mmCIF file of C-alpha atoms in Angstrom:
data_model
loop_
_atom_site.group_PDB
_atom_site.id
_atom_site.type_symbol
_atom_site.label_atom_id
_atom_site.label_comp_id
_atom_site.label_asym_id
_atom_site.label_seq_id
_atom_site.Cartn_x
_atom_site.Cartn_y
_atom_site.Cartn_z
ATOM 1 C CA MET A 1 110.048 140.104 20.084
ATOM 2 C CA ASP A 2 112.503 142.891 20.842
ATOM 3 C CA PHE A 3 115.943 141.591 21.821
ATOM 4 C CA SER A 4 117.545 145.047 22.123
ATOM 5 C CA LEU A 5 117.521 144.880 25.934
ATOM 6 C CA LEU A 6 119.850 141.862 25.820
ATOM 7 C CA THR A 7 122.772 144.159 25.037
ATOM 8 C CA ARG A 8 122.244 145.838 28.407
ATOM 9 C CA HIS A 9 122.506 142.531 30.274
ATOM 10 C CA ARG A 10 126.062 141.523 29.372
ATOM 11 C CA GLY A 11 126.936 140.789 33.007
ATOM 12 C CA LEU A 12 123.862 138.618 33.505
ATOM 13 C CA LEU A 13 124.462 136.807 30.207
ATOM 14 C CA ALA A 14 128.016 136.045 31.330
ATOM 15 C CA PHE A 15 126.671 134.722 34.653
ATOM 16 C CA VAL A 16 124.117 132.470 32.933
ATOM 17 C CA LEU A 17 126.773 131.054 30.586
ATOM 18 C CA LEU A 18 129.160 130.571 33.521
ATOM 19 C CA VAL A 19 126.576 128.560 35.452
ATOM 20 C CA LEU A 20 125.808 126.431 32.373
ATOM 21 C CA GLY A 21 129.498 125.899 31.716
ATOM 22 C CA LEU A 22 130.130 124.897 35.339
ATOM 23 C CA ALA A 23 127.343 122.306 35.228
ATOM 24 C CA VAL A 24 128.695 120.799 31.995
ATOM 25 C CA THR A 25 132.290 120.818 33.276
ATOM 26 C CA LEU A 26 131.416 119.088 36.568
ATOM 27 C CA CYS A 27 129.501 116.344 34.799
ATOM 28 C CA VAL A 28 132.083 115.775 32.065
ATOM 29 C CA THR A 29 135.078 115.696 34.425
ATOM 30 C CA ASN A 30 133.464 113.587 37.151
ATOM 31 C CA GLY A 31 131.087 111.299 35.265
ATOM 32 C CA GLN A 32 131.480 108.255 33.051
ATOM 33 C CA LEU A 33 129.193 107.559 30.098
ATOM 34 C CA LYS A 34 126.478 104.950 30.497
ATOM 35 C CA ASP A 35 125.760 102.325 27.897
ATOM 36 C CA ILE A 36 123.178 103.642 25.422
ATOM 37 C CA ALA A 37 120.782 100.855 26.451
ATOM 38 C CA GLU A 38 120.753 102.168 30.023
ATOM 39 C CA VAL A 39 119.529 105.649 29.066
ATOM 40 C CA GLU A 40 115.931 106.404 30.102
ATOM 41 C CA TRP A 41 114.850 108.499 27.127
ATOM 42 C CA LEU A 42 111.514 109.509 28.651
ATOM 43 C CA ASP A 43 113.414 111.025 31.588
ATOM 44 C CA VAL A 44 115.772 112.740 29.144
ATOM 45 C CA VAL A 45 112.832 114.360 27.346
ATOM 46 C CA GLY A 46 111.158 115.446 30.595
ATOM 47 C CA GLU A 47 114.263 116.800 32.327
ATOM 48 C CA GLY A 48 115.642 118.276 29.114
ATOM 49 C CA SER A 49 112.381 120.151 28.585
ATOM 50 C CA ILE A 50 112.719 121.655 32.064
ATOM 51 C CA CYS A 51 116.216 122.903 31.161
ATOM 52 C CA LEU A 52 115.114 124.384 27.844
ATOM 53 C CA LEU A 53 112.038 126.058 29.309
ATOM 54 C CA THR A 54 114.068 127.521 32.184
ATOM 55 C CA LEU A 55 116.500 128.994 29.631
ATOM 56 C CA CYS A 56 113.494 130.407 27.758
ATOM 57 C CA TRP A 57 112.274 132.019 31.010
ATOM 58 C CA ILE A 58 115.718 133.524 31.622
ATOM 59 C CA THR A 59 115.723 134.926 28.081
ATOM 60 C CA ALA A 60 112.177 136.260 28.520
ATOM 61 C CA VAL A 61 113.196 138.096 31.707
ATOM 62 C CA MET A 62 116.209 139.704 30.029
ATOM 63 C CA ILE A 63 114.366 140.833 26.887
ATOM 64 C CA SER A 64 111.414 142.170 28.913
ATOM 65 C CA ARG A 65 113.075 144.077 31.750
ATOM 66 C CA PRO A 66 115.796 146.731 32.048
ATOM 67 C CA PRO A 67 118.786 146.058 34.312
ATOM 68 C CA GLY A 68 118.074 146.317 38.032
ATOM 69 C CA LYS A 69 117.866 144.453 41.312
ATOM 70 C CA VAL A 70 114.687 142.542 40.491
ATOM 71 C CA THR A 71 115.970 141.493 37.066
ATOM 72 C CA ALA A 72 119.284 140.296 38.518
ATOM 73 C CA LEU A 73 117.571 138.266 41.264
ATOM 74 C CA LEU A 74 115.122 136.668 38.819
ATOM 75 C CA VAL A 75 117.924 135.622 36.462
ATOM 76 C CA ALA A 76 120.142 134.391 39.328
ATOM 77 C CA GLY A 77 117.332 132.303 40.847
ATOM 78 C CA LEU A 78 116.418 130.735 37.522
ATOM 79 C CA SER A 79 120.099 130.062 36.763
ATOM 80 C CA PHE A 80 120.609 128.218 40.059
ATOM 81 C CA PHE A 81 117.496 126.164 39.365
ATOM 82 C CA ASN A 82 118.731 125.443 35.839
ATOM 83 C CA PHE A 83 122.086 124.292 37.254
ATOM 84 C CA SER A 84 120.341 121.485 39.138
ATOM 85 C CA ALA A 85 118.172 120.689 36.123
ATOM 86 C CA MET A 86 121.301 120.358 33.956
ATOM 87 C CA LEU A 87 122.855 117.932 36.443
ATOM 88 C CA ASP A 88 119.647 115.872 36.332
ATOM 89 C CA VAL A 89 119.866 115.668 32.542
ATOM 90 C CA PHE A 90 123.506 114.583 32.617
ATOM 91 C CA ASP A 91 122.623 111.945 35.233
ATOM 92 C CA GLU A 92 120.686 110.159 32.513
ATOM 93 C CA PHE A 93 123.849 109.794 30.398
ATOM 94 C CA THR A 94 126.550 109.393 33.058
ATOM 95 C CA PHE A 95 127.236 107.650 36.340
ATOM 96 C CA TYR A 96 129.647 108.709 39.057
ATOM 97 C CA SER A 97 132.365 106.815 40.842
ATOM 98 C CA ASP A 98 132.376 106.659 44.636
ATOM 99 C CA ALA A 99 134.846 109.558 44.696
ATOM 100 C CA ALA A 100 132.456 111.758 42.709
ATOM 101 C CA HIS A 101 129.244 110.531 44.323
ATOM 102 C CA TRP A 102 128.994 113.840 46.189
ATOM 103 C CA LEU A 103 127.840 115.473 42.956
ATOM 104 C CA SER A 104 124.637 113.469 42.780
ATOM 105 C CA VAL A 105 124.044 114.096 46.490
ATOM 106 C CA VAL A 106 124.278 117.902 46.320
ATOM 107 C CA GLU A 107 122.711 118.421 42.872
ATOM 108 C CA SER A 108 119.350 119.499 44.325
ATOM 109 C CA ILE A 109 120.855 122.181 46.608
ATOM 110 C CA PRO A 110 121.291 124.848 43.870
ATOM 111 C CA ALA A 111 117.613 124.389 42.906
ATOM 112 C CA ALA A 112 116.569 125.080 46.508
ATOM 113 C CA MET A 113 118.852 128.119 46.590
ATOM 114 C CA GLY A 114 117.303 129.259 43.325
ATOM 115 C CA MET A 115 113.795 129.036 44.765
ATOM 116 C CA ILE A 116 114.877 131.125 47.762
ATOM 117 C CA VAL A 117 116.436 133.763 45.489
ATOM 118 C CA MET A 118 113.310 133.693 43.290
ATOM 119 C CA SER A 119 111.115 134.223 46.348
ATOM 120 C CA ILE A 120 113.154 137.289 47.307
ATOM 121 C CA ALA A 121 112.932 138.488 43.697
ATOM 122 C CA LEU A 122 109.145 138.085 43.712
ATOM 123 C CA TYR A 123 108.891 140.151 46.887
ATOM 124 C CA TRP A 124 110.855 142.987 45.308
ATOM 125 C CA TRP A 125 108.899 142.555 42.068
ATOM 126 C CA HIS A 126 105.720 143.002 44.125
ATOM 127 C CA GLN A 127 107.107 146.240 45.600
ATOM 128 C CA GLU A 128 108.121 147.387 42.135
ATOM 129 C CA GLN A 129 104.662 146.574 40.775
ATOM 130 C CA LEU A 130 102.978 148.618 43.498
ATOM 131 C CA ALA A 131 105.098 151.609 42.461
ATOM 132 C CA LEU A 132 104.270 151.048 38.777
ATOM 133 C CA ASN A 133 100.579 150.749 39.641
ATOM 134 C CA LYS A 134 100.710 154.236 41.169
ATOM 135 C CA GLN A 135 102.391 155.576 38.033
ATOM 136 C CA LEU A 136 99.670 154.038 35.860
ATOM 137 C CA GLN A 137 96.802 154.940 38.194
ATOM 138 C CA ARG A 138 95.327 157.617 35.915
ATOM 139 C CA ARG A 139 96.034 155.648 32.742
ATOM 140 C CA GLU A 140 94.072 152.535 33.660
ATOM 141 C CA MET A 141 91.013 151.753 35.740
ATOM 142 C CA TRP A 142 91.242 148.567 37.878
ATOM 143 C CA TYR A 143 91.903 146.372 34.815
ATOM 144 C CA ARG A 144 95.139 145.935 32.853
ATOM 145 C CA ALA A 145 95.181 144.984 29.164
ATOM 146 C CA HIS A 146 98.528 145.816 27.573
ATOM 147 C CA ASP A 147 97.336 144.776 24.112
ATOM 148 C CA GLN A 148 94.880 147.722 24.120
ATOM 149 C CA ILE A 149 97.496 150.450 24.745
ATOM 150 C CA ASP A 150 97.952 153.027 21.988
ATOM 151 C CA VAL A 151 101.604 152.994 20.882
ATOM 152 C CA ILE A 152 101.825 156.758 20.299
ATOM 153 C CA THR A 153 100.173 158.251 23.383
ATOM 154 C CA GLN A 154 100.643 155.255 25.720
ATOM 155 C CA LEU A 155 97.006 155.697 26.744
ATOM 156 C CA TYR A 156 94.473 152.921 26.358
ATOM 157 C CA ARG A 157 92.431 152.861 23.170
ATOM 158 C CA ALA A 158 88.688 153.401 22.774
ATOM 159 C CA ASP A 159 87.670 149.755 23.310
ATOM 160 C CA TYR A 160 89.232 149.748 26.786
ATOM 161 C CA TRP A 161 87.465 153.009 27.645
ATOM 162 C CA ARG A 162 84.092 151.691 26.446
ATOM 163 C CA ALA A 163 84.442 148.569 28.595
ATOM 164 C CA ARG A 164 85.216 150.601 31.731
ATOM 165 C CA ALA A 165 82.413 153.104 31.008
ATOM 166 C CA MET A 166 79.883 150.304 30.477
ATOM 167 C CA GLU A 167 80.915 148.770 33.818
ATOM 168 C CA LEU A 168 80.212 152.052 35.619
ATOM 169 C CA GLN A 169 76.951 152.458 33.699
ATOM 170 C CA GLU A 170 75.766 148.956 34.627
ATOM 171 C CA GLN A 171 76.673 149.557 38.285
ATOM 172 C CA GLY A 172 74.729 152.821 38.322
ATOM 173 C CA VAL A 173 77.789 154.847 39.327
ATOM 174 C CA LYS A 174 77.459 158.575 38.767
ATOM 175 C CA ALA A 175 80.091 159.587 36.220
ATOM 176 C CA ALA A 176 80.871 162.221 33.622
ATOM 177 C CA VAL A 177 82.385 161.878 30.163
ATOM 178 C CA VAL A 178 84.602 164.560 28.640
ATOM 179 C CA VAL A 179 85.650 164.419 24.984
ATOM 180 C CA LEU A 180 88.502 166.586 23.668
ATOM 181 C CA ASP A 181 89.416 167.252 20.059
ATOM 182 C CA ILE A 182 92.487 169.132 18.795
ATOM 183 C CA ASN A 183 91.575 171.982 16.471
ATOM 184 C CA ASP A 184 92.934 171.782 12.886
ATOM 185 C CA PHE A 185 95.220 168.871 13.675
ATOM 186 C CA SER A 186 95.255 167.756 10.032
ATOM 187 C CA GLN A 187 96.781 171.135 9.114
ATOM 188 C CA PHE A 188 99.371 170.656 11.857
ATOM 189 C CA ASN A 189 100.354 167.314 10.303
ATOM 190 C CA LEU A 190 100.572 168.829 6.832
ATOM 191 C CA ARG A 191 102.818 171.648 8.008
ATOM 192 C CA TYR A 192 105.115 169.840 10.442
ATOM 193 C CA GLY A 193 104.833 166.180 9.392
ATOM 194 C CA HIS A 194 103.272 163.103 10.964
ATOM 195 C CA ALA A 195 106.278 162.388 13.200
ATOM 196 C CA GLU A 196 105.921 165.799 14.857
ATOM 197 C CA GLY A 197 102.160 165.276 14.976
ATOM 198 C CA ASP A 198 102.657 162.032 16.879
ATOM 199 C CA ARG A 199 105.057 163.757 19.261
ATOM 200 C CA PHE A 200 102.501 166.521 19.850
ATOM 201 C CA LEU A 201 99.785 163.928 20.601
ATOM 202 C CA LYS A 202 102.115 162.255 23.097
ATOM 203 C CA GLU A 203 102.790 165.542 24.903
ATOM 204 C CA ILE A 204 99.096 166.431 24.971
ATOM 205 C CA SER A 205 98.264 163.012 26.408
ATOM 206 C CA GLN A 206 100.832 163.527 29.181
ATOM 207 C CA LEU A 207 99.312 166.899 30.001
ATOM 208 C CA ILE A 208 95.821 165.387 30.140
ATOM 209 C CA VAL A 209 97.005 162.707 32.572
ATOM 210 C CA MET A 210 98.667 165.367 34.756
ATOM 211 C CA ASN A 211 95.310 167.127 35.130
ATOM 212 C CA LEU A 212 93.279 164.050 36.081
ATOM 213 C CA ARG A 213 92.200 162.955 39.523
ATOM 214 C CA ALA A 214 93.487 159.600 40.778
ATOM 215 C CA VAL A 215 90.162 157.891 39.926
ATOM 216 C CA ASP A 216 89.790 159.292 36.386
ATOM 217 C CA LEU A 217 90.662 157.527 33.140
ATOM 218 C CA ALA A 218 91.895 159.152 29.914
ATOM 219 C CA CYS A 219 92.062 157.235 26.618
ATOM 220 C CA ARG A 220 92.787 158.014 22.992
ATOM 221 C CA TYR A 221 89.411 157.755 21.322
ATOM 222 C CA ALA A 222 90.399 158.166 17.671
ATOM 223 C CA GLY A 223 92.950 160.215 15.755
ATOM 224 C CA ASP A 224 93.321 163.518 17.596
ATOM 225 C CA ARG A 225 90.335 162.895 19.866
ATOM 226 C CA PHE A 226 90.627 161.972 23.567
ATOM 227 C CA VAL A 227 87.939 160.779 25.961
ATOM 228 C CA ILE A 228 87.972 161.010 29.758
ATOM 229 C CA LEU A 229 85.860 159.016 32.218
ATOM 230 C CA MET A 230 85.308 160.783 35.563
ATOM 231 C CA PRO A 231 83.478 158.787 38.262
ATOM 232 C CA GLU A 232 81.565 160.504 41.081
ATOM 233 C CA ILE A 233 81.552 164.002 39.655
ATOM 234 C CA ALA A 234 78.713 166.435 38.937
ATOM 235 C CA ALA A 235 78.003 167.775 35.453
ATOM 236 C CA ASN A 236 79.034 171.362 36.294
ATOM 237 C CA GLU A 237 82.310 170.153 37.842
ATOM 238 C CA ALA A 238 83.108 168.069 34.764
ATOM 239 C CA ARG A 239 82.448 171.057 32.515
ATOM 240 C CA GLU A 240 84.679 173.267 34.657
ATOM 241 C CA PHE A 241 87.400 170.619 34.468
ATOM 242 C CA ALA A 242 87.101 170.492 30.675
ATOM 243 C CA LEU A 243 87.446 174.282 30.390
ATOM 244 C CA GLN A 244 90.494 174.267 32.656
ATOM 245 C CA LEU A 245 92.039 171.491 30.573
ATOM 246 C CA GLU A 246 91.380 173.483 27.389
ATOM 247 C CA CYS A 247 93.222 176.405 28.967
ATOM 248 C CA SER A 248 96.164 174.200 29.994
ATOM 249 C CA ILE A 249 96.555 172.781 26.482
ATOM 250 C CA ARG A 250 96.187 176.228 24.907
ATOM 251 C CA ASN A 251 99.244 177.356 26.873
ATOM 252 C CA VAL A 252 101.487 174.447 25.891
ATOM 253 C CA ALA A 253 104.543 175.806 24.052
ATOM 254 C CA PHE A 254 105.363 173.071 21.528
ATOM 255 C CA ARG A 255 108.589 173.349 19.528
ATOM 256 C CA SER A 256 108.954 171.439 16.294
ATOM 257 C CA GLY A 257 112.348 169.988 15.446
ATOM 258 C CA GLY A 258 115.126 172.476 16.075
ATOM 259 C CA GLN A 259 112.863 175.528 15.985
ATOM 260 C CA THR A 260 112.990 177.989 18.868
ATOM 261 C CA THR A 261 109.625 179.558 18.038
ATOM 262 C CA ALA A 262 106.851 177.991 20.090
ATOM 263 C CA ILE A 263 103.698 176.600 18.502
ATOM 264 C CA PHE A 264 100.479 177.053 20.461
ATOM 265 C CA HIS A 265 97.444 174.925 19.680
ATOM 266 C CA SER A 266 93.871 174.870 20.977
ATOM 267 C CA VAL A 267 91.304 172.166 21.638
ATOM 268 C CA ARG A 268 87.536 172.072 22.006
ATOM 269 C CA SER A 269 85.590 169.892 24.393
ATOM 270 C CA VAL A 270 82.138 168.596 25.242
ATOM 271 C CA SER A 271 80.900 166.720 28.288
ATOM 272 C CA ALA A 272 77.911 164.682 29.441
ATOM 273 C CA GLN A 273 76.749 162.514 32.320
ATOM 274 C CA LEU A 274 76.531 158.725 32.047
ATOM 275 C CA GLN A 275 72.897 157.644 32.153
ATOM 276 C CA GLN A 276 71.533 154.125 32.412
ATOM 277 C CA GLN A 277 68.600 154.916 30.129
ATOM 278 C CA VAL A 278 70.909 156.128 27.316
ATOM 279 C CA THR A 279 73.269 153.632 25.720
ATOM 280 C CA LEU A 280 76.966 154.459 25.648
ATOM 281 C CA ALA A 281 76.964 154.353 21.826
ATOM 282 C CA GLU A 282 74.107 156.898 21.660
ATOM 283 C CA MET A 283 75.783 159.206 24.161
ATOM 284 C CA MET A 284 79.135 159.100 22.325
ATOM 285 C CA ALA A 285 77.434 159.660 18.980
ATOM 286 C CA GLY A 286 75.803 162.782 20.413
ATOM 287 C CA LEU A 287 79.069 164.096 21.879
ATOM 288 C CA ASN A 288 80.917 163.476 18.626
ATOM 289 C CA ARG A 289 78.195 165.332 16.710
ATOM 290 C CA GLN A 290 78.543 168.307 19.078
ATOM 291 C CA LEU A 291 82.303 168.397 18.511
ATOM 292 C CA ASP A 292 81.881 168.188 14.738
ATOM 293 C CA GLU A 293 79.303 171.015 14.806
ATOM 294 C CA THR A 294 81.597 173.282 16.851
ATOM 295 C CA SER A 295 84.379 172.526 14.367
ATOM 296 C CA ARG A 296 82.213 173.601 11.420
ATOM 297 C CA GLN A 297 81.093 176.746 13.248
ATOM 298 C CA ALA A 298 84.709 177.663 13.985
ATOM 299 C CA ALA A 299 85.614 177.155 10.327
#
C-alpha cells in the first residue's frame, strides 16, 4: 500500500479526527458506565467491527484518491456514518440520564445524513468515472483489469491483449493486428541507461495511443515491442496506419537528461488480419518471425 497521498489530505484527516473526538466527548460527558455484567459483548464485537471497518474504508479512500470533491464527499459521508456507529458502541458501555436521553434518540440521524452525502458522492463518482472511461478508451477494450497494466508504459500487457483478440476471433469480427518493434533499442539502453529507455518507451506508448481510433487497443507485448488490435478495418488500411505510425515515431524528438540535442529513433512494423482458421498463437509467431527477419536484414 502507498500511503503518500495521506499527506495531501490533512484537512480531511482533521475532519475525521474531529468527528471521532466529538463522538467520544459526547458519550463520556453525558453517559454513565454500566456494570460489567450488563455489557452485551456480542453487540460490542458486531458494532465495534462496523466502526473499525468504516475507518478502514475512510483510510482506503484517502490513500487511493487525490484531493477533490468526490474524495471529500466520500470521506464526509463515511465519517457521519461512523459517528453514529461510535455512539452505538458506547451505548453498550454507558447509559444516559433523562437529561441526556436526547443523545440516544438522535444517534441514528448522522448515519442517515452520511448515507445522503454518500449517495451524492456516488453520483459525482459516476460522472468522474465516465470521464476517466473516455480517457482510457484507447487503452482498454470493454474490460478493465488493473493488475494487467504495465507499470512503465501504462498500457495493458500481452495477456490482456490476447484475451481481447481471442474474443474478437471467436465472435468472427473482422480485425487487424499491427506489431511494432523499436529498432536497436538495446543499444539505446546501453548508451543512455535503462531509466531513459523506460522514459522513451512511455513517450512512444503515448504517441501510439494518440494515433489510435476510439475502438482500437494498444498493449505492450514484450520489451520494446507493441501490439495493436484494430476491429473492423481492412488489411490495406491497417498497413497504411502502421506506415503512418512509423513516420510519426520517426519524427519524435527525444531528449535525454539535460541534453538539448534531439535523439530520433525508428521502428519497424508488420500487420495481419485475424482469421478464425488460424490460431492467435500461430499468427503472432508468424508476425514476430517477420519482425525478427527484418531486423536481421537491416543489420
